[in-house]
Tab-separated table of C-alpha atoms and ligand atoms in Angstrom:
chain	number	residue	atom	x	y	z
A	25	MET	CA	15.954	4.631	-73.080
A	26	THR	CA	16.923	1.057	-72.993
A	27	SER	CA	13.956	-1.158	-71.335
A	28	SER	CA	14.797	-3.874	-68.956
A	29	LEU	CA	13.904	-6.385	-71.888
A	30	ASP	CA	16.260	-4.732	-74.661
A	31	ALA	CA	19.238	-4.841	-71.766
A	32	ASP	CA	18.517	-8.508	-71.045
A	33	LEU	CA	18.642	-9.249	-75.029
A	34	LEU	CA	21.141	-7.177	-75.779
A	35	GLN	CA	23.263	-9.280	-73.757
A	36	ARG	CA	22.048	-12.586	-75.169
A	37	LEU	CA	22.811	-11.465	-78.428
A	38	GLU	CA	26.583	-10.618	-76.982
A	39	VAL	CA	26.859	-13.721	-76.564
A	40	LEU	CA	25.804	-15.292	-79.598
A	41	GLU	CA	28.026	-12.825	-81.759
A	42	ALA	CA	31.232	-14.025	-79.259
A	43	ALA	CA	30.656	-17.643	-80.194
A	44	GLY	CA	29.699	-16.997	-83.935
A	45	LEU	CA	26.676	-17.718	-83.377
A	46	ARG	CA	24.617	-14.415	-84.219
A	47	ARG	CA	22.396	-14.774	-87.612
A	48	VAL	CA	20.920	-12.201	-89.638
A	49	ARG	CA	18.647	-11.334	-92.460
A	50	ARG	CA	19.709	-10.089	-95.644
A	51	PRO	CA	17.417	-8.209	-97.498
A	52	MET	CA	17.183	-9.966	-101.210
A	53	ASP	CA	15.231	-7.519	-104.136
A	54	SER	CA	15.072	-10.150	-106.277
A	55	PRO	CA	13.152	-13.219	-106.864
A	56	THR	CA	14.883	-16.486	-105.379
A	57	GLY	CA	17.230	-18.364	-107.937
A	58	ARG	CA	20.757	-19.130	-109.692
A	59	GLU	CA	21.477	-15.380	-109.282
A	60	VAL	CA	20.119	-12.788	-106.992
A	61	VAL	CA	20.276	-9.056	-105.771
A	62	VAL	CA	21.846	-8.289	-102.222
A	63	ALA	CA	22.600	-4.782	-101.265
A	64	GLY	CA	22.863	-4.159	-104.723
A	65	ARG	CA	25.201	-6.693	-105.467
A	66	ARG	CA	24.421	-9.684	-107.957
A	67	LEU	CA	25.465	-12.773	-106.370
A	68	ILE	CA	25.300	-16.580	-107.538
A	69	GLN	CA	23.662	-18.439	-104.738
A	70	PHE	CA	23.802	-21.650	-103.072
A	71	ALA	CA	21.323	-21.286	-100.350
A	72	SER	CA	17.783	-21.949	-101.975
A	73	ASN	CA	15.608	-25.223	-101.755
A	74	ASP	CA	14.382	-24.253	-104.772
A	75	TYR	CA	16.137	-27.416	-106.543
A	76	LEU	CA	14.016	-27.356	-109.783
A	77	GLY	CA	13.734	-23.781	-110.194
A	78	LEU	CA	9.657	-23.872	-110.012
A	79	ALA	CA	9.142	-20.562	-108.054
A	80	THR	CA	9.993	-18.982	-110.861
A	81	HIS	CA	9.095	-21.106	-113.496
A	82	PRO	CA	6.090	-18.837	-115.672
A	83	ALA	CA	3.429	-21.538	-115.433
A	84	VAL	CA	3.780	-21.999	-111.895
A	85	VAL	CA	3.903	-18.369	-110.945
A	86	GLU	CA	0.912	-17.478	-113.720
A	87	ALA	CA	-1.173	-20.170	-111.711
A	88	ALA	CA	-0.223	-18.521	-108.407
A	89	ALA	CA	-1.729	-15.259	-109.635
A	90	GLN	CA	-4.870	-16.998	-111.785
A	91	ALA	CA	-5.629	-18.316	-108.229
A	92	ALA	CA	-5.208	-14.952	-106.521
A	93	ARG	CA	-7.509	-14.034	-109.399
A	94	ASP	CA	-10.543	-16.921	-109.200
A	95	PHE	CA	-10.386	-17.281	-104.987
A	96	GLY	CA	-8.873	-13.926	-103.585
A	97	ALA	CA	-5.379	-12.735	-101.470
A	98	GLY	CA	-6.499	-14.680	-98.651
A	99	SER	CA	-8.920	-17.883	-97.535
A	100	GLY	CA	-10.919	-16.155	-94.923
A	101	ALA	CA	-11.149	-18.541	-92.500
A	102	SER	CA	-9.986	-22.161	-91.008
A	103	ARG	CA	-10.369	-25.201	-93.291
A	104	LEU	CA	-12.854	-26.109	-90.815
A	105	LEU	CA	-15.084	-23.164	-91.122
A	106	GLY	CA	-15.281	-20.861	-94.236
A	107	GLY	CA	-11.798	-21.660	-95.518
A	108	SER	CA	-11.838	-24.518	-97.117
A	109	LEU	CA	-11.884	-23.674	-101.116
A	110	ARG	CA	-12.218	-26.118	-103.750
A	111	LEU	CA	-8.844	-25.418	-105.319
A	112	HIS	CA	-7.275	-26.929	-101.922
A	113	HIS	CA	-9.233	-30.151	-102.339
A	114	VAL	CA	-8.264	-30.050	-106.116
A	115	LEU	CA	-4.282	-29.771	-104.724
A	116	GLU	CA	-5.018	-32.285	-102.053
A	117	GLU	CA	-6.249	-34.981	-104.655
A	118	ALA	CA	-3.461	-34.280	-106.847
A	119	LEU	CA	-0.838	-34.803	-103.908
A	120	ALA	CA	-2.894	-37.979	-103.144
A	121	ASP	CA	-2.573	-38.907	-106.674
A	122	TRP	CA	0.886	-38.531	-106.947
A	123	LYS	CA	2.057	-39.830	-103.770
A	124	GLY	CA	-0.175	-42.962	-104.664
A	125	THR	CA	-2.455	-42.809	-101.231
A	126	GLY	CA	-5.627	-42.279	-100.444
A	127	ALA	CA	-5.796	-38.991	-99.451
A	128	ALA	CA	-3.685	-35.562	-98.522
A	129	LEU	CA	-4.091	-32.810	-96.157
A	130	THR	CA	-2.059	-29.378	-96.586
A	131	PHE	CA	-1.128	-26.863	-93.620
A	132	SER	CA	0.354	-23.622	-94.143
A	133	SER	CA	3.797	-24.741	-93.735
A	134	GLY	CA	5.485	-28.012	-93.086
A	135	TYR	CA	7.013	-26.873	-90.203
A	136	ALA	CA	2.846	-26.549	-88.579
A	137	ALA	CA	2.225	-29.869	-90.520
A	138	ALA	CA	4.231	-31.277	-88.008
A	139	LEU	CA	2.813	-29.663	-84.927
A	140	GLY	CA	-0.364	-31.134	-86.390
A	141	VAL	CA	0.167	-34.064	-87.529
A	142	ILE	CA	2.471	-35.684	-84.221
A	143	PRO	CA	0.204	-35.044	-81.292
A	144	ALA	CA	-2.436	-36.317	-82.763
A	145	LEU	CA	-1.475	-39.394	-83.870
A	146	VAL	CA	0.433	-39.835	-80.424
A	147	SER	CA	0.265	-39.102	-76.475
A	148	ALA	CA	1.372	-39.942	-72.924
A	149	GLN	CA	0.851	-43.843	-72.891
A	150	ASP	CA	3.089	-44.292	-76.702
A	151	VAL	CA	6.567	-43.813	-77.481
A	152	ILE	CA	8.029	-42.155	-80.219
A	153	MET	CA	11.563	-43.160	-82.099
A	154	LEU	CA	13.391	-39.720	-83.627
A	155	ASP	CA	16.169	-40.135	-85.829
A	156	ARG	CA	19.104	-37.963	-83.915
A	157	ARG	CA	19.101	-35.692	-87.009
A	158	VAL	CA	15.776	-34.841	-88.040
A	159	HIS	CA	14.322	-31.557	-88.447
A	160	ALA	CA	13.387	-29.291	-85.717
A	161	CYS	CA	9.878	-29.252	-86.510
A	162	CYS	CA	9.543	-32.787	-86.129
A	163	VAL	CA	11.630	-32.889	-82.715
A	164	ASP	CA	9.136	-29.972	-81.200
A	165	ALA	CA	6.138	-31.839	-82.465
A	166	ALA	CA	6.941	-35.016	-80.594
A	167	ARG	CA	7.671	-32.918	-77.581
A	168	MET	CA	4.564	-31.528	-77.468
A	169	SER	CA	2.483	-34.394	-77.884
A	170	GLY	CA	3.494	-35.450	-74.541
A	171	ALA	CA	4.678	-39.371	-75.589
A	172	ALA	CA	8.194	-40.842	-74.394
A	173	LEU	CA	10.908	-39.806	-77.050
A	174	ARG	CA	14.287	-41.898	-77.714
A	175	VAL	CA	16.300	-40.674	-80.522
A	176	PHE	CA	18.701	-43.407	-82.396
A	177	ARG	CA	21.647	-43.194	-83.628
A	178	HIS	CA	21.712	-41.528	-87.073
A	179	ASN	CA	20.590	-43.875	-90.372
A	180	ASP	CA	21.626	-47.064	-87.464
A	181	PRO	CA	18.643	-49.416	-87.964
A	182	ASP	CA	20.633	-51.619	-85.102
A	183	HIS	CA	19.892	-49.006	-82.408
A	184	LEU	CA	16.852	-48.771	-83.650
A	185	ASP	CA	15.988	-52.162	-83.467
A	186	SER	CA	17.128	-52.238	-79.865
A	187	LEU	CA	15.260	-49.237	-78.758
A	188	LEU	CA	12.161	-51.163	-80.337
A	189	ARG	CA	12.874	-53.642	-78.503
A	190	TRP	CA	12.956	-51.928	-75.180
A	191	ALA	CA	9.794	-49.780	-75.829
A	192	ARG	CA	7.827	-53.625	-76.728
A	193	ARG	CA	9.152	-54.645	-73.691
A	194	ARG	CA	8.141	-51.829	-71.306
A	195	PRO	CA	4.643	-52.370	-69.440
A	196	GLY	CA	1.914	-49.697	-70.824
A	197	THR	CA	3.755	-49.074	-74.207
A	198	HIS	CA	1.013	-48.319	-76.571
A	199	ARG	CA	1.412	-47.181	-79.801
A	200	ILE	CA	4.809	-46.602	-81.476
A	201	LEU	CA	6.121	-44.161	-83.912
A	202	ILE	CA	8.701	-43.700	-85.827
A	203	VAL	CA	10.266	-40.833	-87.309
A	204	THR	CA	12.845	-39.938	-90.017
A	205	GLU	CA	13.746	-37.942	-93.273
A	206	SER	CA	14.636	-39.449	-96.490
A	207	VAL	CA	17.047	-37.438	-97.387
A	208	PHE	CA	18.515	-35.427	-94.438
A	209	SER	CA	18.493	-31.965	-94.492
A	210	MET	CA	21.683	-30.419	-93.489
A	211	ASP	CA	24.061	-34.145	-94.819
A	212	GLY	CA	22.285	-34.899	-97.827
A	213	ASP	CA	22.946	-38.161	-96.965
A	214	ARG	CA	19.985	-40.980	-97.175
A	215	ALA	CA	17.888	-42.768	-95.005
A	216	PRO	CA	17.826	-46.587	-94.991
A	217	LEU	CA	14.186	-47.235	-96.146
A	218	GLU	CA	13.844	-50.493	-96.671
A	219	ALA	CA	15.655	-51.253	-93.082
A	220	LEU	CA	13.730	-49.010	-91.329
A	221	VAL	CA	10.610	-50.557	-93.068
A	222	ARG	CA	11.369	-54.214	-91.863
A	223	LEU	CA	12.085	-53.166	-88.788
A	224	LYS	CA	8.561	-51.330	-87.953
A	225	GLU	CA	6.803	-53.957	-89.391
A	226	GLN	CA	8.300	-56.126	-86.952
A	227	HIS	CA	7.669	-54.085	-84.123
A	228	GLY	CA	4.278	-52.988	-85.079
A	229	ALA	CA	5.397	-49.579	-85.120
A	230	TRP	CA	4.395	-46.265	-87.643
A	231	LEU	CA	6.585	-44.962	-89.864
A	232	MET	CA	6.108	-41.082	-90.563
A	233	LEU	CA	8.971	-40.336	-93.415
A	234	ASP	CA	9.820	-36.444	-93.973
A	235	GLU	CA	10.551	-36.103	-97.337
A	236	ALA	CA	11.111	-32.411	-97.295
A	237	HIS	CA	14.461	-32.956	-99.628
A	238	ALA	CA	13.217	-35.808	-101.838
A	239	ALA	CA	9.952	-35.171	-103.239
A	240	GLY	CA	10.002	-33.454	-106.308
A	241	LEU	CA	13.615	-34.946	-106.724
A	242	LEU	CA	13.909	-38.649	-106.823
A	243	GLY	CA	11.421	-41.875	-108.114
A	244	ASP	CA	9.948	-42.062	-111.532
A	245	ARG	CA	7.269	-39.120	-110.452
A	246	ARG	CA	9.485	-37.898	-108.247
A	247	SER	CA	7.934	-38.493	-105.552
A	248	GLY	CA	10.523	-39.208	-103.125
A	249	LEU	CA	12.742	-41.646	-101.918
A	250	SER	CA	9.874	-44.263	-100.867
A	251	GLU	CA	8.845	-44.540	-104.273
A	252	ALA	CA	12.766	-44.710	-105.420
A	253	CYS	CA	13.313	-47.504	-103.052
A	254	GLY	CA	9.866	-49.066	-103.436
A	255	VAL	CA	8.484	-49.047	-100.107
A	256	SER	CA	5.919	-46.293	-100.811
A	257	GLY	CA	2.780	-48.473	-99.497
A	258	ASN	CA	5.068	-49.462	-96.601
A	259	VAL	CA	4.951	-45.829	-95.357
A	260	GLU	CA	1.851	-44.944	-92.931
A	261	ILE	CA	2.486	-41.174	-92.970
A	262	HIS	CA	3.835	-39.547	-96.055
A	263	PHE	CA	5.145	-35.911	-95.223
A	264	GLY	CA	6.566	-33.086	-96.635
A	265	THR	CA	7.221	-29.517	-97.656
A	266	LEU	CA	5.213	-27.653	-101.039
A	267	GLY	CA	8.084	-24.424	-100.656
A	268	LYS	CA	11.217	-26.585	-101.670
A	269	ALA	CA	11.405	-28.167	-104.446
A	270	LEU	CA	7.630	-27.360	-105.797
A	271	GLY	CA	8.527	-23.740	-105.295
A	272	ALA	CA	5.460	-22.804	-103.692
A	273	ALA	CA	4.906	-22.861	-100.114
A	274	GLY	CA	2.764	-25.248	-97.679
A	275	GLY	CA	3.218	-28.672	-95.798
A	276	TYR	CA	1.734	-31.780	-96.820
A	277	VAL	CA	0.432	-34.851	-95.160
A	278	CYS	CA	0.005	-38.079	-97.510
A	279	GLY	CA	-1.801	-41.199	-96.367
A	280	SER	CA	-5.200	-43.135	-95.997
A	281	ARG	CA	-8.500	-41.613	-95.851
A	282	THR	CA	-8.971	-42.615	-92.684
A	283	LEU	CA	-5.808	-40.838	-91.617
A	284	VAL	CA	-6.857	-37.711	-92.752
A	285	ASP	CA	-10.165	-38.439	-91.638
A	286	HIS	CA	-8.716	-38.148	-88.375
A	287	LEU	CA	-6.237	-35.237	-88.733
A	288	VAL	CA	-9.350	-32.775	-89.865
A	289	ASN	CA	-10.864	-33.650	-86.483
A	290	ARG	CA	-7.507	-33.825	-84.407
A	291	ALA	CA	-5.109	-31.654	-86.240
A	292	ARG	CA	-4.799	-28.398	-83.956
A	293	SER	CA	-2.214	-26.566	-86.610
A	294	LEU	CA	-5.096	-27.493	-89.401
A	295	ILE	CA	-7.846	-26.399	-87.013
A	296	PHE	CA	-7.315	-23.103	-85.077
A	297	SER	CA	-5.304	-21.573	-87.965
A	298	THR	CA	-6.101	-19.415	-91.223
A	299	ALA	CA	-6.331	-22.142	-94.544
A	300	PRO	CA	-3.230	-21.142	-96.984
A	301	VAL	CA	-3.096	-17.941	-99.497
A	302	PRO	CA	-5.147	-19.714	-102.680
A	303	ALA	CA	-1.480	-18.126	-104.553
A	304	ALA	CA	0.020	-21.122	-102.519
A	305	ALA	CA	-2.116	-23.567	-103.682
A	306	GLY	CA	-2.263	-22.886	-107.002
A	307	ALA	CA	1.418	-22.436	-107.451
A	308	ALA	CA	1.514	-25.963	-105.673
A	309	ARG	CA	-0.734	-27.503	-108.090
A	310	GLU	CA	0.824	-26.289	-111.456
A	311	ALA	CA	4.194	-27.112	-110.227
A	312	LEU	CA	2.807	-31.103	-109.008
A	313	ARG	CA	2.806	-30.938	-113.011
A	314	VAL	CA	5.697	-29.709	-114.218
A	315	VAL	CA	7.455	-32.235	-111.438
A	316	GLN	CA	6.003	-35.184	-113.155
A	317	SER	CA	6.438	-33.850	-116.819
A	318	THR	CA	9.186	-34.258	-119.223
A	319	GLY	CA	10.028	-30.945	-118.089
A	320	GLY	CA	10.475	-32.199	-114.904
A	321	ARG	CA	12.470	-35.155	-115.903
A	322	GLU	CA	14.921	-32.957	-117.466
A	323	ARG	CA	15.354	-30.443	-114.606
A	324	CYS	CA	16.167	-32.993	-112.417
A	325	GLU	CA	18.689	-34.721	-114.823
A	326	THR	CA	20.308	-31.525	-115.125
A	327	LEU	CA	20.320	-31.139	-111.039
A	328	TRP	CA	22.137	-34.638	-110.969
A	329	ASN	CA	24.950	-33.273	-113.656
A	330	ARG	CA	25.673	-29.961	-111.738
A	331	GLN	CA	25.848	-32.310	-108.293
A	332	ARG	CA	28.257	-34.864	-109.529
A	333	ASP	CA	30.195	-32.131	-111.647
A	334	LEU	CA	31.023	-30.628	-108.169
A	335	ILE	CA	31.790	-33.557	-106.166
A	336	GLU	CA	34.422	-34.524	-108.910
A	337	ARG	CA	35.817	-31.347	-108.709
A	338	CYS	CA	35.833	-30.853	-104.702
A	339	PRO	CA	38.014	-33.684	-103.092
A	340	GLY	CA	36.709	-35.244	-99.949
A	341	LEU	CA	33.284	-33.871	-100.686
A	342	SER	CA	29.849	-36.613	-101.017
A	343	SER	CA	26.005	-36.194	-101.242
A	344	SER	CA	23.396	-38.196	-102.798
A	345	SER	CA	21.618	-35.239	-103.263
A	346	ALA	CA	21.124	-31.494	-104.119
A	347	ILE	CA	22.460	-30.946	-100.622
A	348	VAL	CA	26.771	-30.657	-100.509
A	349	PRO	CA	27.576	-30.468	-96.952
A	350	VAL	CA	31.410	-28.743	-96.511
A	351	PRO	CA	32.575	-29.541	-93.126
A	352	ALA	CA	34.196	-26.912	-91.080
A	353	GLY	CA	33.772	-27.965	-87.605
A	354	ASP	CA	34.399	-24.534	-85.763
A	355	GLU	CA	31.684	-22.314	-86.288
A	356	ARG	CA	33.472	-19.101	-86.725
A	357	LEU	CA	35.438	-21.059	-89.322
A	358	ALA	CA	32.460	-21.740	-91.376
A	359	THR	CA	31.221	-18.391	-90.796
A	360	SER	CA	34.330	-16.663	-92.660
A	361	TRP	CA	34.349	-19.294	-95.183
A	362	SER	CA	30.894	-18.228	-95.671
A	363	GLU	CA	32.000	-14.482	-95.908
A	364	ASN	CA	35.238	-14.830	-98.478
A	365	LEU	CA	32.855	-16.505	-100.789
A	366	LEU	CA	30.334	-14.037	-100.177
A	367	ALA	CA	32.848	-11.344	-101.243
A	368	GLU	CA	33.524	-13.614	-104.596
A	369	GLY	CA	29.904	-13.258	-105.419
A	370	LEU	CA	29.607	-16.850	-104.431
A	371	ALA	CA	26.280	-17.081	-101.402
A	372	VAL	CA	26.659	-19.955	-99.513
A	373	PRO	CA	25.249	-19.895	-96.016
A	374	ALA	CA	26.966	-21.574	-92.877
A	375	ILE	CA	25.068	-23.653	-90.612
A	376	ARG	CA	25.385	-23.233	-86.949
A	377	TYR	CA	24.119	-24.571	-84.171
A	378	PRO	CA	21.241	-24.925	-82.583
A	379	THR	CA	20.694	-26.278	-86.793
A	380	VAL	CA	23.377	-28.615	-86.410
A	381	GLY	CA	25.079	-29.685	-83.583
A	382	ARG	CA	28.178	-27.793	-81.731
A	383	ARG	CA	31.641	-27.820	-83.480
A	384	GLN	CA	29.692	-29.366	-86.644
A	385	ALA	CA	29.226	-25.925	-88.563
A	386	ARG	CA	29.712	-26.573	-92.083
A	387	LEU	CA	28.948	-24.438	-95.754
A	388	ARG	CA	25.804	-26.066	-96.825
A	389	VAL	CA	25.585	-25.748	-100.774
A	390	SER	CA	22.198	-25.987	-101.951
A	391	LEU	CA	22.348	-26.956	-105.513
A	392	THR	CA	19.183	-26.383	-108.361
A	393	ALA	CA	18.690	-27.250	-111.843
A	394	SER	CA	19.109	-23.207	-112.329
A	395	HIS	CA	22.763	-23.601	-112.038
A	396	GLN	CA	24.958	-23.039	-114.800
A	397	PRO	CA	28.077	-25.332	-115.567
A	398	SER	CA	30.322	-21.909	-115.164
A	399	ASP	CA	28.535	-21.674	-111.680
A	400	ILE	CA	29.646	-24.630	-110.364
A	401	HIS	CA	33.193	-24.441	-111.626
A	402	ARG	CA	33.292	-20.608	-109.534
A	403	LEU	CA	32.568	-22.666	-106.584
A	404	ALA	CA	34.802	-25.346	-106.685
A	405	THR	CA	37.911	-23.184	-107.400
A	406	ALA	CA	37.104	-21.447	-104.310
A	407	LEU	CA	36.018	-24.153	-101.919
A	408	ASN	CA	39.295	-25.464	-103.081
A	409	LEU	CA	40.754	-22.569	-102.542
A	410	LEU	CA	39.192	-22.407	-98.867
A	411	ARG	CA	39.960	-25.630	-97.555
A	412	SER	CA	43.544	-26.008	-98.903
A	413	PRO	CA	45.802	-26.107	-95.778
A	414	VAL	CA	48.119	-22.886	-96.237
B	1	PLP	C1	11.834	-27.156	-94.838
B	1	PLP	C2	11.738	-28.521	-93.766
B	1	PLP	C3	10.399	-28.421	-93.172
B	1	PLP	C4	9.336	-27.421	-92.783
B	1	PLP	O1	8.873	-27.156	-94.077
B	1	PLP	P1	7.968	-25.659	-94.295
B	1	PLP	O2	7.515	-25.417	-95.366
B	1	PLP	O3	9.365	-24.923	-94.703
B	1	PLP	O4	7.982	-25.158	-92.617
B	1	PLP	C5	10.444	-30.120	-92.595
B	1	PLP	N1	11.256	-30.908	-92.456
B	1	PLP	C6	12.592	-30.657	-93.788
B	1	PLP	C7	13.480	-31.909	-93.414
B	1	PLP	C8	12.606	-29.643	-93.681
B	1	PLP	O5	13.799	-28.945	-94.534
């Protein structure tokens, strides 16, 4: 018997299907990495954010196992009750050290961190300025905060400037928070950080910078684009995830001790949620060590070599990060490209609305330090064939 709920939902799923927007999960029988096993087939994967291959790095895996043996499988309670294990504090000190800030705070995911942080900082009398392409977690958190939202054109400081002038003229505006990414998750391009910092200082606004796709990869200590641009000290709220280049799981905020003290009292996703599992904290702590080591530098160099190789072999593609978008436009075209590549043993996801705008579908190639030159050559050949006019 079909319940009325299921009947309703089936109808909605059919609408998605017809528009080429239905999403599915494919169970994977291997760890993430260069080569994965899906439905008994070996595939070369270009879909992972494990940019440095740290999710399977022996020392990182061992640190996760050791943390589980030392501290158990779960943390037992919220950080404010019984769950604030020494391991979480050790990780937070390492994060603050890495980013060069006074303190850090970890959450169970980047998504949870955004939902905790933004509403803890601004509310109804305040204004949030979002780059049009920021990640869904920052959009959702901004909406939850109750602050007035203004969206500036992607990477356009002039547009942001005019919105900041409007906000400062508006009677009653109290605080202004600017939220952007340093490297954008679906386009792989970089924010004009120097210009953004100049503007936020000129207008007395605060900057929250999401380094999800830059942390681990850019700067001398690989702490992100703000370090690479020399503006780390001008960013009030450094934000990111432990689940991408760091190969573990969790979200973090780095900033002043006062910021962290405030969040401990006001970030609801921290207060009302069980602390992250010990294994994730242990893995992230070790991953931070690897990232800052010579081995981390070498992994980054390999990654940039693979990226240059792909760009050189594929006319028309560009990127300044590990993410290489292959524009398709039409949702069904992107999906059929992805299926074609899959048939050749290459896993490259099609990214569609609502992750990107309607008719802005694309393949999103995610490169890692684990890819071999031959993987890049195979992918380039296949992509050039798909994209060439018949
Ligand atoms: C993945 C991602 C997040 C969320 O991090 P999780 O730890 O996966 O929840 C936030 N911002 C950006 C830009 C991301 O790509």
